[in-house]
């Protein structure tokens, strides 16, 4: 939700272009508008270039310079207009502010500033910050003015300020992510590492309450509350440059779908000590609650089915529906918070509530250095590497594989579980050959003009229908509605007409026949039945045959949805990496 990127000491003296390139790597965080501010030594005020729309192949006419700060926006307050695009300037044009989050009390702050004659150009909450800093800097140092302003902001926010006078970038974090990159004589500030990964993998992730000042002389870390300097302990990430590049694929989404062939088996290098300790607690009777949002909530639901298979009654509660059930949490509860980014506001709220009630928090996350990581008692890092496409794919399957392994550990079958996951990787690799892709592309062409698609599945294939449908909706904007196989006939079957496409997700399991009966009922009403299953059936008009992987067949069934969504999206002219209205990490409620 909004991307921030700034540089100090640009080696090439082309800071605006460097920031533009970095913002292109962060576009997944918001693509309503973009903007860059720069200190041009020949001028006595900050220069700004900002535009609505995706950054795409944009160029900037900003002059050369060594210091610049930019932003990609996912609009919250104020429509998508050039004026509302960040950065926002104060009245003197010597302070430029960019922001990720929502200033909940911006109206009251704005009223006070209007009385003092500040002129506002945008409708955003962010512009208030620029004028507040201007006002406070009349009697205080810029550092004090920024820290004091930041303390006045209600809500979850990260701000970054380009200050003309001190030639510095000053940033504060409370709730929204910020990371600094330490290059050789160049320093970076970003919402996420891919922005500067080309230059450095030496990083420091800011904690809530941290501020940094980036200047010619380096990076200084501060505690916002006390204003005192802190020791900055950096870390080296094992991410490689190609993790943030498309590497010959037309889109990140397709690259990440294929990466699953490696990232799924990689989950077997799980921290065994952690997994065994957790499984002992679960065996000893701890309540298990799984939570997350969107795709991560479907991972929670699928894991609930895996737990049921081993006789454990786990609860799966979407984080945005967590509160009514939080009263059942006590000290003998383990909450698995599933999140790609570790920054999803609804998930964090649920986790904080669970923590308050004494639960042990296990973060099942992909990104590094997140808020969730800091809140958790244990971090199960799923190691899928940077997920750049907005739509989640490889993080989801790695989370599900990790949690599947946990369920095998609970029944003392971890080694067997690992063999199955490694085999899953091998079988998927063989299956995803040219022929499989051709069949999917031809199915996508057949469905290209459909406006409604229905999906049914039962038991573990029910959460699979939810995830499959979400991939179709997000990537192609086709309305795809998932149901448990049993549910359709209780009402929604009225919507089936001659030719209505209906996917039937199935495995060779105990409910296969029931699912096929539901398929027959739809077929009898003229529906077009598309089987996604490891077997043939007379009920299927079309079959996308998946490999028979026992209880892990569901992985292949879901990958069909990812690929179909991708090819449908491309065919219908959507941008598969950046679906409209979406942002990669939803850091607002
Ligand atoms: C779907 C998708 C979203 C996220 C959800 C949670 O493709 O990406 O539904 O899964 O916003 O995000 P994280 O996992 O970062 O908490």
Coordinates of C-alpha atoms and ligand atoms in Angstrom, one line a residue, residues 293-296 339-341 344 390-392 470-471 474, ligand 1:
X293 CA -6.7 -12.3 5.0
X294 CA -7.7 -13.1 1.4
X295 CA -5.4 -15.8 0.0
X296 CA -3.8 -16.3 3.3
X339 CA 0.7 -13.5 5.7
X340 CA 2.9 -13.0 2.7
X341 CA 3.8 -9.4 3.7
X344 CA -1.7 -6.7 6.6
X390 CA 0.3 -8.3 -6.5
X391 CA -1.6 -11.6 -6.8
X392 CA -0.2 -14.1 -4.3
X470 CA -9.9 -15.5 -6.3
X471 CA -7.1 -15.9 -8.9
X474 CA -8.2 -10.7 -9.5
Ligands
LIG1 C1 -4.6 -12.5 -3.3 C2 -3.9 -11.6 -2.4 C3 -4.5 -11.0 -1.2 C4 -3.6 -11.3 0.0 C5 -4.2 -10.6 1.3 C6 -3.3 -10.9 2.5 O1 -3.9 -12.9 -4.4 O2 -2.7 -11.3 -2.7 O3 -5.8 -11.6 -1.0 O4 -3.4 -12.6 0.2 O5 -4.3 -9.2 1.1 O6 -2.0 -10.4 2.3 P1 -0.8 -10.9 3.1 O7 -0.6 -12.3 2.8 O8 0.4 -10.1 2.8 O9 -1.2 -10.7 4.6

